[in-house]
Tab-separated table of C-alpha atoms and ligand atoms in Angstrom:
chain	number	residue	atom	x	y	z
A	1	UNK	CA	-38.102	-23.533	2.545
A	2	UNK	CA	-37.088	-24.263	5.367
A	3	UNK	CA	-35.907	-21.665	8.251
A	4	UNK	CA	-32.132	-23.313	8.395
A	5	UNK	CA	-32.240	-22.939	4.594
A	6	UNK	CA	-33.173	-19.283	5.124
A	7	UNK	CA	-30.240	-18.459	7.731
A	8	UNK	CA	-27.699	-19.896	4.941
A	9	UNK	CA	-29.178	-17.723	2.139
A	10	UNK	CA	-29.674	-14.391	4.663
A	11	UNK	CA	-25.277	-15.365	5.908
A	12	UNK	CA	-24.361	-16.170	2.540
A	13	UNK	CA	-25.780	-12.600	1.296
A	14	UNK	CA	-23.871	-10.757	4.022
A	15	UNK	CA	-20.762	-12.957	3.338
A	16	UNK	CA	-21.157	-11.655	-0.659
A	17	UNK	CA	-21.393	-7.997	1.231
A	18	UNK	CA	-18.715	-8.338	3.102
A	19	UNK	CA	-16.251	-9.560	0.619
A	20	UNK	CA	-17.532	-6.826	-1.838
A	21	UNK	CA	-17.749	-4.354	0.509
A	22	UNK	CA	-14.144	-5.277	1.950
A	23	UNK	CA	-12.715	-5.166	-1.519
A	24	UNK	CA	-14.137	-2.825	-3.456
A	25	UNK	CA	-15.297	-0.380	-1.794
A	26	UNK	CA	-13.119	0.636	1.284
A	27	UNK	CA	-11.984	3.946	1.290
A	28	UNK	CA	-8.432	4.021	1.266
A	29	UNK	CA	-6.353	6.570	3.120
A	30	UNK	CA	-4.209	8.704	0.817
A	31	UNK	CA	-1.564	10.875	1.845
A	32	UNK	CA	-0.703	13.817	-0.235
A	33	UNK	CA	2.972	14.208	-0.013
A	34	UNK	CA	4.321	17.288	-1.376
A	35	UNK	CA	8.001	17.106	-1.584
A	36	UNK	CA	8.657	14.476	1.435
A	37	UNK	CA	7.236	11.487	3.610
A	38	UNK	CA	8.278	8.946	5.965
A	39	UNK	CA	6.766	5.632	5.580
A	40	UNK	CA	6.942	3.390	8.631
A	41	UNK	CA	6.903	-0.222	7.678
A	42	UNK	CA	5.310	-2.806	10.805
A	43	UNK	CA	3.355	-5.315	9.756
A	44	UNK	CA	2.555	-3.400	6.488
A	45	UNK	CA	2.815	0.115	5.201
A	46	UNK	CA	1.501	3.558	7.043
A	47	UNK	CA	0.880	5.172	5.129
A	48	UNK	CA	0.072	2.822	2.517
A	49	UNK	CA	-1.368	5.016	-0.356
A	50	UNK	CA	0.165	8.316	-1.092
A	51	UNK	CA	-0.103	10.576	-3.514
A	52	UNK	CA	2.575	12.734	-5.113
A	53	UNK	CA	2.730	15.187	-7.900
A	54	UNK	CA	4.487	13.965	-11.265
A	55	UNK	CA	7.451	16.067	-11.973
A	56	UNK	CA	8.296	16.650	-9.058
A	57	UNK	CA	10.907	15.444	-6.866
A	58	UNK	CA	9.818	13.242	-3.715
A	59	UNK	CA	11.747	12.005	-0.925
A	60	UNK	CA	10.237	8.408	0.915
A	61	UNK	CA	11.970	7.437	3.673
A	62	UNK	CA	10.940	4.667	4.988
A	63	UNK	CA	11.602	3.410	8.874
A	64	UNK	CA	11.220	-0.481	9.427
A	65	UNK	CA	10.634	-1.196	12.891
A	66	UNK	CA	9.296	-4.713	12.680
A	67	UNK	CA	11.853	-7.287	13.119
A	68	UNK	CA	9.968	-9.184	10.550
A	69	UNK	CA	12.481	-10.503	7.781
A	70	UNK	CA	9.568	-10.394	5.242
A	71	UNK	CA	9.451	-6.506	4.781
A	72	UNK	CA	13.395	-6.089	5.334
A	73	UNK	CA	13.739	-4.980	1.247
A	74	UNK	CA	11.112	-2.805	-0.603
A	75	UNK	CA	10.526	-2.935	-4.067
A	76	UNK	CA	9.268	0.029	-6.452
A	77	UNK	CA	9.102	-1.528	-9.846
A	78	UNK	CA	8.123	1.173	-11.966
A	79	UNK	CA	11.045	3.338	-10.365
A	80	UNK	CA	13.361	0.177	-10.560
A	81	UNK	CA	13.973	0.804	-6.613
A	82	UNK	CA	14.824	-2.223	-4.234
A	83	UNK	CA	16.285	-1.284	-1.455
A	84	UNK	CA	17.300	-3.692	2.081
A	85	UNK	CA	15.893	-1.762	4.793
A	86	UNK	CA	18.189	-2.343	7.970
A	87	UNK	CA	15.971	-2.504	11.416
A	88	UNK	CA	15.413	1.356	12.667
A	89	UNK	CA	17.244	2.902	10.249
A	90	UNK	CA	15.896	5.700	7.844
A	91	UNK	CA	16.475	4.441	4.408
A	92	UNK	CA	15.674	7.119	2.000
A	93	UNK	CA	14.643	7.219	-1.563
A	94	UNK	CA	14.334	9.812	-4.147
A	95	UNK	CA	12.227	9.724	-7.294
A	96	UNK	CA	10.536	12.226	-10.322
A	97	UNK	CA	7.536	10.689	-11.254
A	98	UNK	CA	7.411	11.136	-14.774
A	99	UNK	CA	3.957	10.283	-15.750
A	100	UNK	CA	0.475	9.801	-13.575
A	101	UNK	CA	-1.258	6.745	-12.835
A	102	UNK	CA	-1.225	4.169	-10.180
A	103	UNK	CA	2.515	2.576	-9.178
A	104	UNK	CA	2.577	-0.363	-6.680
A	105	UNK	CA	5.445	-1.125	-3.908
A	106	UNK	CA	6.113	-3.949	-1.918
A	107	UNK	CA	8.100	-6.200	0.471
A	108	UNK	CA	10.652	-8.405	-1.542
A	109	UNK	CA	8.249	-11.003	-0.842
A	110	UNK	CA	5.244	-9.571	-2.950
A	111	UNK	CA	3.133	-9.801	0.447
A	112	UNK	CA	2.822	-6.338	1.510
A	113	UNK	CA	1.755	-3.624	-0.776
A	114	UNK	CA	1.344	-0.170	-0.714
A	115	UNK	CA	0.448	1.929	-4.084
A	116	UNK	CA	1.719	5.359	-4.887
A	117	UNK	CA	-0.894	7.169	-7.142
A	118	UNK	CA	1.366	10.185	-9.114
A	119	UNK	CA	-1.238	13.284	-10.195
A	120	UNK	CA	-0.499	16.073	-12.367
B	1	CU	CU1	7.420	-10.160	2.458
């Protein structure tokens, strides 16, 4: 074999790494919220993951200061919330989670996500 042969095979292993490592296997930050958070939105969601209790009432607010047109609404599907989010205004949002698991939000646009994992 020869040795350009060998680079490919020794990048093409990191690349298969990389993508698994980048994927799977990044720790994502959760936030425990207990009772209220503010989410800013710029160029994505901070914080993105967040955990709440079920049963209990949460406030997200959520701050958009990107001028960005692609995150101006947020959607919540499993707590059938959309809401426009005006520039630098705090837009808040109330919900009960009723049951656990793993509940997905994102810009009207499907492009930015954030999750919202409800616990007992
Ligand atoms: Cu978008």
């Amino acid at each position: 074999m020869s040795i350009d042969k060998i680079l490919v095979l020794i990048s093409g292993f990191f690349g298969v790494g990389f993508i698994y490592w980048f994927f799977l296997m990044r720790k994502e930050n959760i936030v425990d919220v207990k009772g209220e958070v503010e989410i800013t939105v710029s160029g994505g969601y901070s914080p993105q993951v967040i955990s709440l209790s079920k049963g209990k009432l949460t406030k997200i607010s959520f701050k958009r200061t990107d001028a960005s047109s692609c995150l101006e609404e947020v959607i919540i599907p499993d707590f059938k919330i959309k809401k426009f989010l005006p520039l630098n205004q705090i837009i808040t949002v109330e919900i009960i989670p009723q049951k656990t698991g793993e509940f997905r939000y994102s810009c009207g646009m499907n492009m930015y996500h954030g999750k919202i994992i409800v616990r007992d």
